[in-house]
Short mmCIF file of C-alpha atoms in Angstrom, two decimals:
data_model
loop_
_atom_site.label_atom_id
_atom_site.label_comp_id
_atom_site.label_asym_id
_atom_site.label_seq_id
_atom_site.Cartn_x
_atom_site.Cartn_y
_atom_site.Cartn_z
CA MET H 12 20.41 20.53 -2.22
CA ASN H 13 16.95 21.73 -1.14
CA SER H 14 15.77 22.60 2.36
CA LYS H 15 13.74 19.39 2.61
CA THR H 16 16.87 17.26 2.10
CA LEU H 17 18.86 19.36 4.56
CA THR H 18 16.15 19.01 7.20
CA PHE H 19 16.05 15.24 6.70
CA GLN H 20 19.84 14.99 6.95
CA SER H 21 20.08 17.09 10.09
CA LYS H 22 17.34 15.16 11.87
CA LEU H 23 18.70 11.76 10.84
CA ARG H 24 22.26 12.72 11.79
CA ALA H 25 21.02 13.81 15.22
CA LEU H 26 19.17 10.51 15.53
CA PHE H 27 22.31 8.46 14.79
CA GLU H 28 24.35 10.57 17.20
CA GLN H 29 21.81 10.06 19.98
CA LEU H 30 21.76 6.29 19.42
CA LEU H 31 25.56 6.19 19.63
CA VAL H 32 25.54 8.21 22.84
CA ASP H 33 22.88 5.96 24.36
CA GLU H 34 24.88 2.82 23.53
CA GLY H 35 28.32 4.32 24.16
CA SER H 36 29.53 3.02 20.79
CA GLN H 37 32.20 4.11 18.32
CA LEU H 38 31.87 3.47 14.60
CA THR H 39 34.53 2.24 12.19
CA LYS H 40 35.21 3.97 8.87
CA LYS H 41 33.12 1.38 7.01
CA GLU H 42 30.23 1.80 9.41
CA LEU H 43 30.44 5.58 9.03
CA ARG H 44 30.20 5.09 5.25
CA ALA H 45 26.91 3.30 5.83
CA VAL H 46 25.63 6.17 7.97
CA ASP H 47 26.68 8.70 5.30
CA PHE H 48 24.85 6.61 2.70
CA TYR H 49 21.64 6.77 4.74
CA LEU H 50 22.02 10.54 5.11
CA LYS H 51 22.19 11.10 1.34
CA SER H 52 18.59 10.22 0.56
CA PRO H 53 15.38 9.16 2.35
CA GLU H 54 15.04 6.40 -0.28
CA HIS H 55 18.13 4.67 1.13
CA ILE H 56 16.36 3.99 4.44
CA GLY H 57 14.20 1.22 3.00
CA LEU H 58 17.04 -0.74 1.36
CA SER H 59 18.07 -4.15 2.66
CA GLY H 60 21.41 -4.66 4.36
CA LYS H 61 22.73 -6.48 1.28
CA ASP H 62 21.68 -3.62 -1.00
CA VAL H 63 23.34 -1.00 1.22
CA ALA H 64 26.50 -3.12 1.47
CA ARG H 65 26.64 -3.46 -2.30
CA GLU H 66 26.19 0.28 -2.83
CA ILE H 67 28.98 1.29 -0.42
CA LYS H 68 31.16 -1.75 -1.29
CA VAL H 69 31.42 -3.36 2.14
CA HIS H 70 30.57 -6.82 3.48
CA PRO H 71 26.94 -7.21 4.67
CA SER H 72 28.25 -8.02 8.14
CA THR H 73 29.21 -4.33 8.39
CA LEU H 74 25.52 -3.44 8.46
CA VAL H 75 24.87 -6.06 11.14
CA ARG H 76 27.63 -4.64 13.34
CA LEU H 77 26.36 -1.09 12.76
CA ALA H 78 22.86 -2.11 13.84
CA GLN H 79 24.18 -3.83 16.96
CA LYS H 80 26.30 -0.83 17.92
CA LEU H 81 23.16 1.30 17.67
CA GLY H 82 21.30 -1.02 20.03
CA PHE H 83 19.44 -3.30 17.62
CA LYS H 84 19.49 -7.09 17.20
CA GLY H 85 20.32 -6.84 13.50
CA HIS H 86 19.87 -4.74 10.36
CA PRO H 87 16.16 -5.62 9.81
CA GLU H 88 15.34 -4.17 13.24
CA LEU H 89 17.40 -1.03 12.51
CA LYS H 90 15.70 -0.67 9.14
CA ARG H 91 12.20 -0.85 10.66
CA TYR H 92 13.16 1.71 13.29
CA LEU H 93 14.61 4.12 10.72
CA ILE H 94 11.56 3.80 8.45
CA LYS H 95 9.16 4.50 11.30
CA THR H 96 11.21 7.41 12.66
CA THR H 97 11.86 9.11 9.31
CA GLN H 98 8.17 8.78 8.44
CA SER H 99 7.45 10.83 11.55
CA PHE H 100 9.90 13.47 10.20
CA GLU H 101 7.88 13.67 6.98
CA ASP H 102 4.51 13.64 8.74
CA ALA H 103 5.54 16.61 10.90
CA ARG H 104 6.84 18.51 7.86
CA GLU H 105 3.66 17.82 5.86
CA ARG H 106 1.46 18.98 8.72
CA HIS H 107 3.52 22.16 9.10
CA LEU H 108 3.33 23.00 5.38
CA HIS H 109 -0.36 22.17 5.20
CA THR H 110 -1.11 24.39 8.20
CA ASN H 111 0.89 27.26 6.72
CA ASN H 112 -0.98 27.00 3.42
CA GLN H 113 -4.29 26.97 5.27
CA MET H 114 -3.30 30.09 7.18
CA ILE H 115 -2.66 31.98 3.94
CA GLY H 116 -5.95 30.77 2.48
CA ASN H 117 -4.49 28.33 -0.06
CA VAL H 118 -6.35 25.25 1.16
CA LEU H 119 -7.29 23.86 -2.28
CA HIS H 120 -3.75 24.13 -3.60
CA ALA H 121 -2.33 22.59 -0.42
CA THR H 122 -4.73 19.65 -0.53
CA ILE H 123 -4.10 18.88 -4.20
CA ALA H 124 -0.32 19.20 -3.82
CA GLN H 125 -0.38 16.86 -0.83
CA GLU H 126 -2.42 14.25 -2.71
CA ILE H 127 -0.07 14.41 -5.72
CA GLU H 128 3.00 13.87 -3.55
CA HIS H 129 1.39 10.94 -1.77
CA LEU H 130 0.20 9.31 -4.99
CA LYS H 131 3.74 9.45 -6.38
CA LEU H 132 4.82 7.20 -3.51
CA ILE H 133 2.58 4.33 -4.63
CA THR H 134 5.30 2.90 -6.89
CA SER H 135 7.69 2.70 -3.94
CA THR H 136 5.79 -0.34 -2.65
CA LEU H 137 3.73 -1.58 -5.62
CA THR H 138 5.40 -3.16 -8.65
CA GLN H 139 4.05 -4.22 -12.03
CA GLN H 140 4.86 -7.82 -11.11
CA GLN H 141 2.63 -7.60 -8.04
CA LEU H 142 -0.13 -6.02 -10.11
CA ASP H 143 0.14 -8.84 -12.68
CA GLN H 144 -0.01 -11.43 -9.91
CA VAL H 145 -3.31 -10.22 -8.44
CA CYS H 146 -4.81 -9.70 -11.91
CA HIS H 147 -4.04 -13.31 -12.85
CA LEU H 148 -5.79 -14.45 -9.67
CA ILE H 149 -8.85 -12.42 -10.70
CA LEU H 150 -8.82 -13.75 -14.27
CA ASN H 151 -8.48 -17.37 -13.09
CA ALA H 152 -11.38 -17.09 -10.63
CA LYS H 153 -14.97 -17.96 -11.46
CA ARG H 154 -16.21 -15.23 -9.11
CA VAL H 155 -14.70 -12.25 -7.34
CA TYR H 156 -16.00 -10.90 -4.03
CA VAL H 157 -15.20 -7.35 -2.85
CA ASN H 158 -15.50 -5.90 0.65
CA GLY H 159 -14.64 -2.39 1.81
CA GLN H 160 -14.08 -1.47 5.46
CA ASP H 161 -14.14 1.92 7.18
CA ASN H 162 -14.44 4.73 4.61
CA THR H 163 -13.85 2.41 1.63
CA GLU H 164 -17.23 0.66 1.89
CA GLY H 165 -18.85 2.84 -0.78
CA PHE H 166 -15.74 2.61 -2.91
CA ALA H 167 -15.93 -1.21 -2.85
CA GLU H 168 -19.30 -0.96 -4.63
CA HIS H 169 -17.74 1.24 -7.31
CA PHE H 170 -14.85 -1.19 -7.80
CA THR H 171 -17.26 -4.14 -8.03
CA ARG H 172 -19.20 -2.40 -10.79
CA ARG H 173 -15.97 -1.67 -12.67
CA LEU H 174 -15.04 -5.35 -12.53
CA MET H 175 -18.49 -6.42 -13.78
CA ARG H 176 -18.24 -4.02 -16.70
CA SER H 177 -14.95 -5.72 -17.62
CA GLY H 178 -16.56 -9.15 -17.86
CA ILE H 179 -15.68 -10.29 -14.33
CA ASP H 180 -18.40 -11.97 -12.24
CA ALA H 181 -17.98 -9.73 -9.20
CA LYS H 182 -20.14 -9.29 -6.11
CA GLU H 183 -19.96 -6.79 -3.28
CA VAL H 184 -19.88 -8.34 0.18
CA SER H 185 -21.50 -6.71 3.22
CA MET H 186 -21.04 -7.80 6.84
CA SER H 187 -24.75 -8.53 7.28
CA ARG H 188 -24.84 -12.10 8.59
CA SER H 189 -27.66 -13.36 6.33
CA LYS H 190 -26.40 -11.54 3.25
CA LEU H 191 -22.83 -12.69 3.91
CA ALA H 192 -23.84 -16.35 3.88
CA GLU H 193 -25.91 -15.86 0.73
CA ARG H 194 -23.11 -14.05 -1.07
CA PHE H 195 -20.68 -16.92 -0.56
CA SER H 196 -23.17 -19.75 -1.11
CA LEU H 197 -21.99 -20.29 -4.70
CA SER H 198 -18.29 -19.68 -4.09
CA GLU H 199 -15.76 -22.19 -5.35
CA LYS H 200 -12.15 -23.03 -4.67
CA ASN H 201 -9.76 -20.35 -5.98
CA ASP H 202 -12.46 -17.70 -6.22
CA VAL H 203 -11.06 -14.32 -5.16
CA LEU H 204 -11.92 -12.22 -2.12
CA ILE H 205 -10.70 -8.60 -2.34
CA LEU H 206 -10.54 -6.71 0.95
CA ILE H 207 -10.08 -2.93 0.90
CA PHE H 208 -9.19 -1.24 4.19
CA ASN H 209 -7.33 1.94 5.10
CA ASN H 210 -6.95 2.51 8.78
CA GLU H 211 -6.60 -0.85 10.49
CA LEU H 212 -6.90 -4.59 10.13
CA SER H 213 -10.29 -4.61 11.84
CA ASP H 214 -12.01 -7.58 13.45
CA ASN H 215 -14.43 -7.71 10.50
CA THR H 216 -11.56 -7.89 8.03
CA LYS H 217 -9.93 -10.65 10.09
CA ARG H 218 -13.23 -12.56 10.09
CA LEU H 219 -13.48 -12.28 6.31
CA ILE H 220 -9.90 -13.52 5.94
CA SER H 221 -10.77 -16.57 8.06
CA LEU H 222 -13.96 -17.17 6.07
CA GLY H 223 -12.17 -16.84 2.74
CA ARG H 224 -9.47 -19.22 3.94
CA SER H 225 -12.08 -21.80 5.02
CA LEU H 226 -13.63 -21.63 1.53
CA ASP H 227 -10.22 -22.10 -0.20
CA MET H 228 -10.43 -18.65 -1.76
CA GLN H 229 -7.54 -16.49 -2.92
CA ILE H 230 -7.44 -13.37 -0.73
CA ILE H 231 -6.21 -9.97 -1.95
CA GLY H 232 -5.79 -7.06 0.44
CA ILE H 233 -5.54 -3.41 -0.61
CA SER H 234 -4.33 -1.18 2.21
CA ASP H 235 -2.29 1.99 2.77
CA LEU H 236 -0.91 1.13 6.20
CA SER H 237 2.84 0.91 5.63
CA SER H 238 3.48 -0.84 8.94
CA MET H 239 0.71 -3.41 8.63
CA VAL H 240 1.42 -7.13 9.00
CA VAL H 241 -1.10 -9.45 7.37
CA PRO H 242 -1.28 -13.26 7.19
CA ASP H 243 1.08 -14.86 4.67
CA ASP H 244 -1.78 -16.19 2.55
CA VAL H 245 -3.09 -12.68 1.84
CA TYR H 246 -1.77 -11.10 -1.37
CA LEU H 247 -1.26 -7.58 -0.07
CA ILE H 248 -1.17 -4.54 -2.35
CA ARG H 249 0.45 -2.07 0.00
CA ILE H 250 -0.12 1.59 -0.87
CA TYR H 251 2.57 3.63 0.85
CA ARG H 252 1.74 7.33 1.15
CA GLY H 253 4.68 8.33 3.34
CA GLU H 254 2.49 8.25 6.44
CA THR H 255 2.76 6.27 9.65
CA LYS H 256 -1.00 5.99 10.06
CA GLY H 257 -3.84 5.14 7.73
CA THR H 258 -5.48 7.86 5.70
CA LYS H 259 -9.10 8.87 5.29
CA SER H 260 -8.50 9.52 1.59
CA VAL H 261 -9.70 6.95 -0.95
CA SER H 262 -7.60 8.34 -3.80
CA PRO H 263 -4.78 5.76 -3.45
CA SER H 264 -7.29 2.90 -3.57
CA LEU H 265 -8.97 4.55 -6.55
CA VAL H 266 -5.68 4.79 -8.45
CA VAL H 267 -4.78 1.17 -7.70
CA SER H 268 -8.22 -0.11 -8.70
CA ASN H 269 -7.97 1.80 -11.98
CA ALA H 270 -4.56 0.20 -12.52
CA ILE H 271 -6.08 -3.25 -11.87
CA ILE H 272 -8.90 -2.67 -14.37
CA ARG H 273 -6.50 -1.43 -17.05
CA ASN H 274 -4.10 -4.29 -16.38
CA LEU H 275 -6.91 -6.83 -16.72
CA THR H 276 -7.58 -5.39 -20.17
CA ALA H 277 -3.90 -5.66 -21.07
CA LEU H 278 -3.64 -9.27 -19.85
CA SER H 279 -6.96 -10.49 -21.27
CA PRO H 280 -8.18 -8.01 -23.91
CA ASN H 281 -10.75 -10.29 -25.54
CA ARG H 282 -12.52 -11.16 -22.31
CA THR H 283 -12.59 -7.66 -20.88
CA LEU H 284 -13.58 -5.98 -24.15
CA GLN H 285 -16.35 -8.52 -24.76
CA GLY H 286 -17.59 -7.87 -21.24
CA LEU H 287 -17.56 -4.14 -21.84
CA LYS H 288 -19.44 -4.50 -25.16
CA ARG H 289 -22.07 -6.68 -23.52
CA PHE H 290 -22.46 -4.16 -20.71
CA GLU H 291 -22.88 -1.28 -23.17
CA LEU H 292 -25.53 -3.24 -25.08
CA ILE H 293 -27.48 -4.08 -21.92
CA ARG H 294 -27.22 -0.50 -20.67
CA ALA H 295 -28.60 0.79 -23.98
CA ASN H 296 -31.56 -1.62 -23.68
CA VAL H 297 -32.17 -0.57 -20.07
CA ASP H 298 -32.06 3.11 -21.00
CA ALA H 299 -34.60 2.49 -23.77
CA LEU H 300 -36.95 0.63 -21.42
CA LEU H 301 -36.81 3.31 -18.74
CA ARG H 302 -37.44 6.30 -20.99
#
């Protein structure tokens, strides 16, 4: 067992003990089994009450009683609290390690290692089924509109170009009032609006969601805020990096967009490859004209 696991266990055990003291509660043997299960791995924190009950072979009501003894209405509330609190454990540890590496002059190594660890966490919240779902929305749309907020604005342009190269009629959307109206003037029902945002669900993003909804568009959100709540009609691709706050890095969005492009090719190879061939032909003609 490595030091990281031991640190997680000690902090989580102390957290449970403090909650019990605060509530003046005593746990049964079955409830203690649930606590021990949580202590074994950080991955257990995000499981549903039914999943935990199945793993430790108890009735789901055991998890409800445990949550109530710890001062929560039910297991979903306990789960959200544990996720938020254990994320703060990891954030503090990451900051400590990153600072130490900077102090010894290993900034490049520290930055790359941190990015790799965070990128590995993408599959903890994004499944192939979800990827297929958003790709089918894109393929079934006549047009796709892409908007990037905060530091993803430039990246949205890159993603739009990637879609166009794959045979998708894609347009980048800016928040300029006149340009915004023009961009959507030819939109149709079930066209797709892709919103990329890292740090918050800004007022501009909310306005675009309302506009897309009024135009009967399918709305896809790409965000790395693990605690974010979005409207039910937004197909959210949630990129979890093990952080409680949004990141300034665009690498998670870049990885997910690459996955979308590759998945479009897998789902509709003829269309995407024809689009790519046409793009290459046009680019060759443009290069010849501009020599």
